[in-house]
Coordinates of C-alpha atoms in Angstrom, one line a residue:
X1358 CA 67.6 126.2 110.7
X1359 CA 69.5 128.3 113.6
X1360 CA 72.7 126.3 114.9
X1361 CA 70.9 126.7 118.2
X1362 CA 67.4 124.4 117.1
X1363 CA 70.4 121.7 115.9
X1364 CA 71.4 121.5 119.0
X1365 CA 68.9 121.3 120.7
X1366 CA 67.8 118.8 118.3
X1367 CA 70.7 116.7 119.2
X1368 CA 70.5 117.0 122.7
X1369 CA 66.9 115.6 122.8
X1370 CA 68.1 113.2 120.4
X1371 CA 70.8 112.2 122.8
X1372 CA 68.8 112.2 125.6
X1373 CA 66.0 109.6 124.0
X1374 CA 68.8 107.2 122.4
X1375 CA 70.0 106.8 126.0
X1376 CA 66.3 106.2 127.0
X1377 CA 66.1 103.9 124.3
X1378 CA 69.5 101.9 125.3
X1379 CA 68.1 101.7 129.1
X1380 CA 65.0 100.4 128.0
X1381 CA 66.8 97.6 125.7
X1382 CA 69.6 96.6 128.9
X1383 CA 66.3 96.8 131.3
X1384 CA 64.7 94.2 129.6
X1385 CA 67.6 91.6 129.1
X1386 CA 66.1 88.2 130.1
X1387 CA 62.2 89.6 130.0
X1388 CA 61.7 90.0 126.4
X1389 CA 63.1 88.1 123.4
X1390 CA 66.3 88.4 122.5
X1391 CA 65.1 88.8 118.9
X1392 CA 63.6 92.4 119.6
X1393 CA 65.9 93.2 121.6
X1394 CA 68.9 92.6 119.3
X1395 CA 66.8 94.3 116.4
X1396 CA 66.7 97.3 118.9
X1397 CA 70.9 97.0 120.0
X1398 CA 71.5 97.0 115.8
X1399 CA 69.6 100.2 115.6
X1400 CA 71.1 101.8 118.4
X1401 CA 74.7 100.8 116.8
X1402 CA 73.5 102.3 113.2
X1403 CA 72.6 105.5 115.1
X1404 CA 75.6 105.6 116.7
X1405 CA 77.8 104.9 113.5
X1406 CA 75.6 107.6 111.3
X1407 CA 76.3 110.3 113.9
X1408 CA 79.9 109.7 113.8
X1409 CA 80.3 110.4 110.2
X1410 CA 79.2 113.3 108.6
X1411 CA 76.0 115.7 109.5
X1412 CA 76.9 117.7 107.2
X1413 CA 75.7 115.4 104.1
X1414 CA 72.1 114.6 103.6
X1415 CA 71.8 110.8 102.0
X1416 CA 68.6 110.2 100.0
X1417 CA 67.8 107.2 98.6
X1418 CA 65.9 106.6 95.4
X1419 CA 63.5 103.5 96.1
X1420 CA 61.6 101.8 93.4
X1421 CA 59.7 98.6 92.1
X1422 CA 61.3 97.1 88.4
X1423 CA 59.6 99.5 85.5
X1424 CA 58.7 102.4 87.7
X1425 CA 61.4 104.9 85.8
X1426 CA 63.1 105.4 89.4
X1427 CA 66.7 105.6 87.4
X1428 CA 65.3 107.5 85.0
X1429 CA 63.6 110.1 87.6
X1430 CA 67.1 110.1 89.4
X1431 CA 68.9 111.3 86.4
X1432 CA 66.0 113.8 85.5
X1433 CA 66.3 115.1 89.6
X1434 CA 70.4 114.8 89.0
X1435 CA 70.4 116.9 85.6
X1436 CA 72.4 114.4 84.1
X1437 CA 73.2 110.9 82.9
X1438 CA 74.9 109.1 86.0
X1439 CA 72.8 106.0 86.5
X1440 CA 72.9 105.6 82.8
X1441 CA 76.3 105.8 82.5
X1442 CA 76.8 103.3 85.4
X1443 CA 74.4 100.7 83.6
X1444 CA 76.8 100.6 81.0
X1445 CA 79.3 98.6 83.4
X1446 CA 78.3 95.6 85.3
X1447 CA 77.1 97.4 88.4
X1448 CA 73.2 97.4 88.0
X1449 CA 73.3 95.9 91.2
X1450 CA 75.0 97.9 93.0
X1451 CA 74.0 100.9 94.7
X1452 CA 75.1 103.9 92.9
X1453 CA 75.4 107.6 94.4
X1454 CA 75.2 110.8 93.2
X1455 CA 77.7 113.6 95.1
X1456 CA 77.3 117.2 95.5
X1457 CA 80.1 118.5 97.8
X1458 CA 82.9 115.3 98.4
X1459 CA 84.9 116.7 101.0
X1460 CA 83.7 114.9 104.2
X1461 CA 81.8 112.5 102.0
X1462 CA 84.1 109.1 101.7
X1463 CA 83.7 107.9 105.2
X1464 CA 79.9 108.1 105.0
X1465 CA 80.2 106.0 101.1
X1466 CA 82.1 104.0 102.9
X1467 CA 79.8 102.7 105.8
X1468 CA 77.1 103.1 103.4
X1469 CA 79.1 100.4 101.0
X1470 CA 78.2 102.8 97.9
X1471 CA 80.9 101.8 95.3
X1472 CA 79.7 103.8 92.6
X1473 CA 80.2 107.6 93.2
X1474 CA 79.9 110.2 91.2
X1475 CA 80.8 114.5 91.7
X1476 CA 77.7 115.4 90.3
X1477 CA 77.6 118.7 88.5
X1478 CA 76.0 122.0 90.3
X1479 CA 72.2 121.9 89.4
X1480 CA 71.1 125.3 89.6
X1481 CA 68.4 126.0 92.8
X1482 CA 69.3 122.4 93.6
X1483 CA 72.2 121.4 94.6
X1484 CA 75.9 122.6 94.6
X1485 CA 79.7 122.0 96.5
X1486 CA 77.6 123.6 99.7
X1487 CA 75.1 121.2 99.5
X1488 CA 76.3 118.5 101.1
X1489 CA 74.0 116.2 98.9
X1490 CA 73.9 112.3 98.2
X1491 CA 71.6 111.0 95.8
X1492 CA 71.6 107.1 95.8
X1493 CA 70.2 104.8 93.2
X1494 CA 69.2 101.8 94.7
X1495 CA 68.3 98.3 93.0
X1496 CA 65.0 97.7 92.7
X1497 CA 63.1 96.1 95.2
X1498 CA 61.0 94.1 93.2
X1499 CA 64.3 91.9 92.2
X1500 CA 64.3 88.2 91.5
X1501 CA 68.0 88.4 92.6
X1502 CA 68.0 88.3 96.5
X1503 CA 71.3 90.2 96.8
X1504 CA 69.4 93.1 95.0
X1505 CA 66.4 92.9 98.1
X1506 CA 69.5 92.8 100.8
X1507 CA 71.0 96.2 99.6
X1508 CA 67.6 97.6 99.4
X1509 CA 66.3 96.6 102.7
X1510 CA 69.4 97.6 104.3
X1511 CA 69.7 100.8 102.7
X1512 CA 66.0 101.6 103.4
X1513 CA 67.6 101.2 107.5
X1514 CA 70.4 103.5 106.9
X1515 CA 69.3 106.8 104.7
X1516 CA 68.5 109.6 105.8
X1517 CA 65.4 110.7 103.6
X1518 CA 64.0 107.5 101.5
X1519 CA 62.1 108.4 98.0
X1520 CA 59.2 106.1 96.9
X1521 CA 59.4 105.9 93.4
X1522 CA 56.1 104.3 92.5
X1523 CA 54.2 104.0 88.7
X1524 CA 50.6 103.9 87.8
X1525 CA 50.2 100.6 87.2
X1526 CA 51.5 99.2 90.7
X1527 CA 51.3 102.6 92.9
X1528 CA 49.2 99.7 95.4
X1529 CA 51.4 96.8 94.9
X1530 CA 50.8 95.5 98.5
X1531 CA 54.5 94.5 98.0
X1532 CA 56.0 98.0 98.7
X1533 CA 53.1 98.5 100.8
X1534 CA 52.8 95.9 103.6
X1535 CA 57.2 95.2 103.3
X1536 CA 58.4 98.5 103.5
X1537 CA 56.2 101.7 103.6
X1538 CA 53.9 100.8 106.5
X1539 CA 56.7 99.2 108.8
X1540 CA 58.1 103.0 108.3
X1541 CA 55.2 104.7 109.3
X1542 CA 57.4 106.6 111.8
X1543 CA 59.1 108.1 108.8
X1544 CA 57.0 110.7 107.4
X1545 CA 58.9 113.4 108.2
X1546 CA 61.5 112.1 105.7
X1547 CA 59.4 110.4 103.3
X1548 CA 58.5 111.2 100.3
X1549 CA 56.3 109.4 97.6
X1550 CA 56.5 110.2 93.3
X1551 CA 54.1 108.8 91.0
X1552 CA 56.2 108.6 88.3
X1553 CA 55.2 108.5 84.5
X1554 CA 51.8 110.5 85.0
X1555 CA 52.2 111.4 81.2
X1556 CA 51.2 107.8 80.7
X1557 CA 47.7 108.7 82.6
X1558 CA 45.1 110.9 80.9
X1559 CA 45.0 114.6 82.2
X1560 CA 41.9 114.5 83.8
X1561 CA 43.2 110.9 85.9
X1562 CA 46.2 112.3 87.4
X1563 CA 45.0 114.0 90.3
X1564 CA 41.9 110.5 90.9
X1565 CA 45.1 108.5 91.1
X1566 CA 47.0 110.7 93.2
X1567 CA 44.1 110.9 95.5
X1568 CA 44.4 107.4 95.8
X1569 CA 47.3 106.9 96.4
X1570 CA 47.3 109.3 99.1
X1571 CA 44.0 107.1 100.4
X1572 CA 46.8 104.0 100.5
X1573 CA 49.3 106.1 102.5
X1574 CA 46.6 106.9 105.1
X1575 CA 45.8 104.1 105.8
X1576 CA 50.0 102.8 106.0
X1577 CA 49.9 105.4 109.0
X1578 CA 51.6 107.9 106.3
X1579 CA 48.7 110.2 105.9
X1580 CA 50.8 113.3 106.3
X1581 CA 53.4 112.3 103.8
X1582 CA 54.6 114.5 100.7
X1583 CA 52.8 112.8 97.3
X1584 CA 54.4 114.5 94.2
X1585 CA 53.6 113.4 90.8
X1586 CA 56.1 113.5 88.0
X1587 CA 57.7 112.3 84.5
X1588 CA 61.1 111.5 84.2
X1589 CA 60.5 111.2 80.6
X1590 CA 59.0 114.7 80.1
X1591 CA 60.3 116.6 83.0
X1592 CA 56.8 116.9 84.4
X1593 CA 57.1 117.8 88.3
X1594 CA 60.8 117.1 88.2
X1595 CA 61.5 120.7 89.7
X1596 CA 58.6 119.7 92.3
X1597 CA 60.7 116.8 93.5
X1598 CA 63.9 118.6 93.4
X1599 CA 62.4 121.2 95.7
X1600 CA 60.8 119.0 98.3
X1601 CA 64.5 117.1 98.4
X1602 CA 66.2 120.8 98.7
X1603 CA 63.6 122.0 101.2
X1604 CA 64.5 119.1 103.5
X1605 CA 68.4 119.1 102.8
X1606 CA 68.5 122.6 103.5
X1607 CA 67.2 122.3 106.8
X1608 CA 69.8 120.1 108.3
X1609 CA 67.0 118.3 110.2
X1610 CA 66.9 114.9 108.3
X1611 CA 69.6 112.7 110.2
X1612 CA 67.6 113.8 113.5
X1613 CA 64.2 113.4 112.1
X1614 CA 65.7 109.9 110.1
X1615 CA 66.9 108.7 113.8
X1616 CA 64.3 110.0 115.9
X1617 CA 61.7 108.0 113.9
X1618 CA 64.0 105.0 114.3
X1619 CA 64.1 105.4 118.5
X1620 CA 60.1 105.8 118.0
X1621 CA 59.7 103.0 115.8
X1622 CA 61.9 100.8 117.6
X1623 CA 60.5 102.2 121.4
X1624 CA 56.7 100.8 119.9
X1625 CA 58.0 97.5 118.9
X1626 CA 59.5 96.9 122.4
X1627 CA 56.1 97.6 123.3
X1628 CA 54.4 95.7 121.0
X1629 CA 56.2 92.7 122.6
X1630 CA 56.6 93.9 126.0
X1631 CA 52.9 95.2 126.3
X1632 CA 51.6 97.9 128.4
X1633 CA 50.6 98.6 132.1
X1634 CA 52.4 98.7 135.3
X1635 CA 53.0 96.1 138.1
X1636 CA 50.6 96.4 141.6
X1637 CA 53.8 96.1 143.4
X1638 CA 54.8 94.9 147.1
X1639 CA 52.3 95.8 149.7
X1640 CA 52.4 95.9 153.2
X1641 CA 49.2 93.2 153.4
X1642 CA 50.8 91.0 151.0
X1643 CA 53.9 91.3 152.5
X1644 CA 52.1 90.1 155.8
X1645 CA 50.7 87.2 154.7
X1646 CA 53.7 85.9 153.4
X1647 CA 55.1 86.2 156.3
X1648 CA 52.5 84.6 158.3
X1649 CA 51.9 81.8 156.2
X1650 CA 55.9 80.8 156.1
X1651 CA 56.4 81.3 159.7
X1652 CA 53.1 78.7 159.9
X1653 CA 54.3 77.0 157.5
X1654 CA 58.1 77.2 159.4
X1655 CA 56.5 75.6 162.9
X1656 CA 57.0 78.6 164.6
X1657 CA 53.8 78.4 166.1
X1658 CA 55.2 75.1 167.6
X1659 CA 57.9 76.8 168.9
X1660 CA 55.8 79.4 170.4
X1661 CA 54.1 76.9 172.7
X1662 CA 57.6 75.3 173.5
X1663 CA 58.4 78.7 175.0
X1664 CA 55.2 79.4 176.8
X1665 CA 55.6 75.3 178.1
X1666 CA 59.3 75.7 179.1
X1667 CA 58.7 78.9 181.4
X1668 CA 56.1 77.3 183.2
X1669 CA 58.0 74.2 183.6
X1670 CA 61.4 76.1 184.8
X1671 CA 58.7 78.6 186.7
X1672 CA 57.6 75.5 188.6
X1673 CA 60.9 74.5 189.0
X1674 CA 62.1 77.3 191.2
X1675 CA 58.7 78.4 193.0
X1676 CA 56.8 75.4 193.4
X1677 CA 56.3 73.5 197.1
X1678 CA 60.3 72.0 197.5
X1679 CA 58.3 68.6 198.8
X1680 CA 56.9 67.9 195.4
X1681 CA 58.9 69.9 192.7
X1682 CA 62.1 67.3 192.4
X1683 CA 59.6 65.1 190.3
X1684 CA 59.8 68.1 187.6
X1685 CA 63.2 66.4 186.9
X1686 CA 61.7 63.8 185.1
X1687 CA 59.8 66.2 182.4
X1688 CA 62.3 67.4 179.4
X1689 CA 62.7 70.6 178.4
X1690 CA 60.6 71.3 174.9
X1691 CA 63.3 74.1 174.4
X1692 CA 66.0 71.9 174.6
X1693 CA 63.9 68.9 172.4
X1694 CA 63.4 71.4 169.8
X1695 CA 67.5 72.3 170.0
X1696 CA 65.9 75.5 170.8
X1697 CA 68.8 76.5 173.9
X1698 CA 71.7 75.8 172.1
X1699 CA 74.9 78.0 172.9
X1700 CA 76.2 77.4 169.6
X1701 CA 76.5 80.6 167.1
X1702 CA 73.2 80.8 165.3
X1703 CA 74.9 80.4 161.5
X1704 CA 75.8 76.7 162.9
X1705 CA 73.2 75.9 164.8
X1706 CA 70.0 73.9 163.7
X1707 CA 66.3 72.9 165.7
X1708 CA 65.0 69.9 165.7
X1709 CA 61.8 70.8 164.6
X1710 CA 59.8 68.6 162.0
X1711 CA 61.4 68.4 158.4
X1712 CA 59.1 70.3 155.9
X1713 CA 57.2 68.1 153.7
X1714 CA 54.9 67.9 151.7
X1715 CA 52.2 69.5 153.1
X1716 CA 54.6 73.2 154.5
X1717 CA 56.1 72.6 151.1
X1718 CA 52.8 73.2 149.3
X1719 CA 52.3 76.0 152.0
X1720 CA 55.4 77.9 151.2
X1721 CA 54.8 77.4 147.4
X1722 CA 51.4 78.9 147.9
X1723 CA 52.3 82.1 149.6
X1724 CA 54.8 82.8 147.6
X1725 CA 52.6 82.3 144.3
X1726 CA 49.9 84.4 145.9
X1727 CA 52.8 86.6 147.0
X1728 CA 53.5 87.2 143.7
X1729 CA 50.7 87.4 141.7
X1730 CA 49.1 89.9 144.0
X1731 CA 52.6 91.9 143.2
X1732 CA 52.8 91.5 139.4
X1733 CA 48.9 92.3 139.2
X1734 CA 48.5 94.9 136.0
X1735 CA 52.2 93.7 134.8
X1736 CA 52.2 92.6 130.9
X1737 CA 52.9 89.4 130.1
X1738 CA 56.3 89.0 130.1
X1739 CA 56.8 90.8 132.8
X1740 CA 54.2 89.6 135.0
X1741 CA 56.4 86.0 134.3
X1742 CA 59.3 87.9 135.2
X1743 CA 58.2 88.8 138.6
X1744 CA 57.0 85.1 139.2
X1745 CA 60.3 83.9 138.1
X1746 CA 62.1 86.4 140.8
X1747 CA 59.6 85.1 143.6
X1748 CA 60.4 81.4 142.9
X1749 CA 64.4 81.8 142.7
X1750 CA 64.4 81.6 146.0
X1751 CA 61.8 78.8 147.2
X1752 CA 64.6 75.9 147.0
X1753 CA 66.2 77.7 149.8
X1754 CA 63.5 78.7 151.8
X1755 CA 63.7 75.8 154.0
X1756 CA 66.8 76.1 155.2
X1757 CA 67.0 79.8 155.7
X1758 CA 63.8 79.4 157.8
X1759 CA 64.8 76.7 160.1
X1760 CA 68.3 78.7 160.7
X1761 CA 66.4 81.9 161.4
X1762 CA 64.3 80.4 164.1
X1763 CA 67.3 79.1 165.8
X1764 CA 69.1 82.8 165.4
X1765 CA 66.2 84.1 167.3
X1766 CA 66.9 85.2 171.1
X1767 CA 64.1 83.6 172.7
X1768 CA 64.6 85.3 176.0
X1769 CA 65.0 81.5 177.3
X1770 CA 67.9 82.3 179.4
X1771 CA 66.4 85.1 181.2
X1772 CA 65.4 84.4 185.0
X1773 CA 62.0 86.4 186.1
X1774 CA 62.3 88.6 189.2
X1775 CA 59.5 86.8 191.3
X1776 CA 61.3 83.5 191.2
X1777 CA 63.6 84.1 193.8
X1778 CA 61.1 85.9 196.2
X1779 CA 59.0 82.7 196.2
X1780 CA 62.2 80.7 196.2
X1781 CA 63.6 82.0 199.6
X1782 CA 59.8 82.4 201.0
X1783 CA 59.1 78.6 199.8
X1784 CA 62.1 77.4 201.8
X1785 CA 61.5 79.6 204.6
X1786 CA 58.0 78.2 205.2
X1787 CA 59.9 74.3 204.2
X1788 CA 62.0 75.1 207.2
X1789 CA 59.2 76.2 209.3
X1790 CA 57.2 73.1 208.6
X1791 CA 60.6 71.0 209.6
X1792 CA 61.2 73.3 212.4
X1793 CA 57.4 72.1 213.9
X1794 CA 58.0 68.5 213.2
X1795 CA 61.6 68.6 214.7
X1796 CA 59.6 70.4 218.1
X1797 CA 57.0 67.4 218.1
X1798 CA 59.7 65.1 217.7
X1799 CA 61.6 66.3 220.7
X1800 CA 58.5 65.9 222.7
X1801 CA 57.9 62.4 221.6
X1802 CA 60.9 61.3 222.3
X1803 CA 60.9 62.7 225.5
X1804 CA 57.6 61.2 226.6
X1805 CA 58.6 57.9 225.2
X1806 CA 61.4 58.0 227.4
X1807 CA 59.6 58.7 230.4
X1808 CA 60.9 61.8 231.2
X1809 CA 59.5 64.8 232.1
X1810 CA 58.0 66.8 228.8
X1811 CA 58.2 70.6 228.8
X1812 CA 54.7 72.5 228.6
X1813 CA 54.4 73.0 224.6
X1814 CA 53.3 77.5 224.1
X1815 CA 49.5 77.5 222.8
X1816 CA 47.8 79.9 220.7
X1817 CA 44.1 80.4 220.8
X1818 CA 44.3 76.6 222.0
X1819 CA 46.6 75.7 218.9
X1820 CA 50.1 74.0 219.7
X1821 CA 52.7 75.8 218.0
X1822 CA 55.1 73.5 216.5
X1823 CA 51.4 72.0 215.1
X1824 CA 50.6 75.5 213.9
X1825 CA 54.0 75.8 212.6
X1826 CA 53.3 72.6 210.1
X1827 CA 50.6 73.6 209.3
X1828 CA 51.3 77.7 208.7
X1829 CA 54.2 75.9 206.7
X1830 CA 52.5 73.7 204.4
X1831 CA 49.7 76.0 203.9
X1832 CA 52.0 78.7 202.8
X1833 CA 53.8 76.6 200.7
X1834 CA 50.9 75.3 198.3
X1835 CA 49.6 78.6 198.2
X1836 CA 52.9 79.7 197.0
X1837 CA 53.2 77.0 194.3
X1838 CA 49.2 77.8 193.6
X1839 CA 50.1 81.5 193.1
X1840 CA 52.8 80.8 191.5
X1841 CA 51.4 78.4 188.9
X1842 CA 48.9 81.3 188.1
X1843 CA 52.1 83.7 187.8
X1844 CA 53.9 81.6 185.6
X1845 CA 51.0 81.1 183.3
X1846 CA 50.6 84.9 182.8
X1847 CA 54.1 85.1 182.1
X1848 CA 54.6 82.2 180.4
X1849 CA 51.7 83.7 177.6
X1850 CA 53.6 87.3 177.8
X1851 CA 56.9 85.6 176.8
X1852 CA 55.4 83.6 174.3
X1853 CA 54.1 86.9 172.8
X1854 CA 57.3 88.0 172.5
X1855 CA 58.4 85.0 171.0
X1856 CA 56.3 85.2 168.4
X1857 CA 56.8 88.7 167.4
X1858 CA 60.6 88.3 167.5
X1859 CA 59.9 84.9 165.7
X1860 CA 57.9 86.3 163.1
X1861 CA 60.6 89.4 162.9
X1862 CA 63.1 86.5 162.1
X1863 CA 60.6 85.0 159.3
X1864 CA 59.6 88.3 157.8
X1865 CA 63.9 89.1 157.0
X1866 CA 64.4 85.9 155.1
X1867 CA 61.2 86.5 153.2
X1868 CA 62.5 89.7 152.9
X1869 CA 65.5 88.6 151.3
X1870 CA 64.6 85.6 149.4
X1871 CA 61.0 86.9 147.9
X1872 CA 60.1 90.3 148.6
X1873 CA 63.2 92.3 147.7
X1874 CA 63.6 90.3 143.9
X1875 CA 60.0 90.4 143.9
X1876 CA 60.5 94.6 144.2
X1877 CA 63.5 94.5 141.9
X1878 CA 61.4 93.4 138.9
X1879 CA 58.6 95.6 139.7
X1880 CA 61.3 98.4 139.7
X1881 CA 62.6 97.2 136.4
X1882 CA 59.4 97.4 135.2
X1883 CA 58.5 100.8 136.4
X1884 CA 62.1 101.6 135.1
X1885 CA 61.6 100.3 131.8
X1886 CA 58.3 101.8 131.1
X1887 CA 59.5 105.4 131.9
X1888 CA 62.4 104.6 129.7
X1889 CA 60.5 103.8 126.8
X1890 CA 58.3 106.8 127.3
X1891 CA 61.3 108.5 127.0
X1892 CA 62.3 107.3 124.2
X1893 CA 59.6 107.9 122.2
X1894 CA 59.7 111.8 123.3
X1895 CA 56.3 111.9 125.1

């Protein structure tokens, strides 16, 4: 294989380990940490194998008590090492064959292979160039539980694994359901012996190779390499040494060995995780929520207090001057509600109703449909996830309402334009109606004094000081009529505003308490699924 397809094999390699490693930190506090500390050990085996040497191929010999897997590791090794080994207490123990050392001790070493041995050249197998490690592994099948340790941690670190199997138990669901379909993922650097075919009639051996191949189909290993072989008579032993050369030689089993780990572990985060993406925030949901809390916040009731208050400070300053001092003696609704306060808006508070129980329930609700609406499609996990964010903040929903209604510029302070025309125009026509009475009074007095009283001016008939009472205090009352009308009209336009800027107010501290975790976790989601996609290089 050209240097060039290695490293581009290791790029992509890189590229989908990183996926994987973003999918693992994305789902921190979503998925169990079981999985997702299964996945961080892989990610740290990957790491430590690519630190030591590529250029060493490990295979491991696997193999259930009686299947001749020593036996068809010598016969593959062209000589006696795992015999020799039995000889000292070490059954036990891994054992490992070496062709070419130099580079090879660190890799032993992580490994924890004791037992190593510089195998002799085997012509058209394996030489100093190799850069071969044969390992012997204990047999699965053990009654010794240290013996199933070793194997089922070697079976997470080698780089090719060899499935040593015999005619009598080739379908031992042991090796089946334990450790070859868990590896489906593997095939590329799998491969499965029968050994001891010599013990099989002629005419069986290819039947129970069929078979077997049946078994591996339906482990998800349908495409794996099935060789059969006999240690004993050195039937197919070349066959195996080739298919173990063909893959050394190609420098592709570390990437393919790793790869299939990133895939396998990217399908069990999925297995728990599940699949689909999140509906997401959406501008209707997003307005509902807001309307329901700003209901749910009495800003309706506020609303009113502003249309109320203009009209009463509208009547204030335009009504008939005769009548409007007994406006004194109705409160502002404003300033009931703690609504006109001067104080800076992070200290200040309204005196509106305390939520409870009902505008609790409210709030609760919109924010539950809130979020289901947003986590619609999301697995299960994640759909909780979402949830979760949109409840974090309820506790301090409350608060952040009632201070953002009192933050909100009401426009209470602001005088209307009109007021002062019918202001000056209502005490000119006061003065005009005082100015009459004053003139009648003169004349009374006059005449009750029994002096001589002036001719009063007349027009069409009409006294004038009588026309200017009258003028007067019709003018007046059609000012505080028109006026009345005015202010209504105004009072609703203001109270528009009021409830737009109201709502505004609302619609940032759902913003900030709901919506914006709420988007966060649909992110992550979104993130994570893109990540694990990655991952397993589609």
């Amino acid at each position: 294989m050209s240097r060039h397809s290695v490293a581009r094999d290791a790029s992509q390699l890189d590229r989908r380990l990183a996926a994987l490693n973003d999918a693992r930190e994305l789902a921190e506090g979503v998925l169990p940490d079981a999985a997702l500390e299964d996945v961080f050990l892989r990610l740290e085996r990957a790491s430590s194998r690519r630190s030591l040497s590529a250029d060493h191929t490990v295979v491991g010999f696997f193999g259930a008590t009686g299947s001749g897997k020593s036996s068809l590791f010598n016969a593959v090794s062209g000589t006696q090492i795992a015999t020799a080994a039995a000889r000292r207490p070490t059954t036990s123990e891994p054992l490992a064959g070496v062709w070419g050392a130099d580079g090879s001790e660190p890799l032993l070493d992580w490994l924890e292979v004791r037992n190593r041995h510089h195998a002799v050249p085997v012509t058209g197998f394996a030489d100093e160039g190799t850069g071969l490690i044969l390992l012997d592994l204990p047999d699965f099948d053990s009654t010794r539980a240290a013996n199933r340790e070793i194997v089922e941690r070697m079976v997470g670190l080698v780089d090719v694994l060899v499935w040593v199997l015999d005619p009598q138990k080739y379908a031992d669901a042991a090796v089946h359901n334990d450790f070859l379909t868990p590896l489906a993922a593997h095939g590329a650097v799998t491969l499965v012996v029968l050994n001891q075919v010599d013990r099989l009639p002629e005419r069986d051996v290819q039947p129970v190779l069929a078979s077997l191949r049946g078994i591996l189909a339906r482990d998800g290993l349908g495409k794996v390499q099935v060789l059969g072989a006999s240690a004993l008579k050195g039937t197919g032993v070349d066959e195996v040494r080739g298919a173990i050369r063909g893959v050394v030689t190609q420098r592709q089993a570390l990437s393919q060995r790793l790869g299939a780990d990133v895939s396998r572990a990217s399908q069990q985060l999925r297995d728990v995780s599940g699949v689909g993406e999140a509906a997401g925030v959406r501008p209707a949901s997003t307005s509902r929520l807001t309307g329901e809390l700003a209901t749910a916040a009495n800003a309706p009731l506020v609303v009113d207090a502003v249309a109320t208050s203009y009209r009463l400070e509208s009547t204030r300053r335009t009504g008939w001057p005769v009548t409007r001092w007994l406006l004194r003696f109705r409160s502002d609704p404003l300033r009931r509600l703690n609504l006109k306060s001067s104080a800076p808006s992070q200290l200040n508070r309204t005196s509106l109703p305390a939520a409870g129980a009902p505008e609790r329930a409210r709030t609760d609700a919109a924010v539950r449909e809130f979020a289901d609406a947003a986590s619609e499609g999301a697995p299960g996990p994640w759909r909780a996830a979402i949830r979760g964010a949109a409840r974090e903040g309820r506790e301090s929903l409350p608060d952040a309402l009632d201070q953002a209604i009192a933050g909100t510029d009401l426009i209470t302070f602001r005088k209307s334009w009109w007021w002062g025309v019918f202001n000056v125009v209502q005490w000119l026509a006061l003065a005009v109606v005082v100015g009459g009475l004053g003139w009648l009074g003169v004349l009374a007095g006059l005449g009750y004094l029994q002096m001589p009283v002036p001719e009063v001016p007349r027009i069409d008939g009409w006294p004038v000081p009588t026309l200017m009472i009258a003028s007067g205090v019709v003018l007046g009352i059609f000012l505080a009529t028109t006026g009345r009308f005015i202010g209504a009209g105004a009072a609703r336009a203001r109270a528009a505003r009021a409830r737009k800027r109201l709502r505004a107010a609302v619609g940032e501290v759902a913003r900030e308490l709901v919506v914006e975790p709420v988007e966060v976790e649909v992110t992550r989601l979104s993130s994570f699924n893109a990540a694990l996609k990655a991952a397993g290089g589609t």
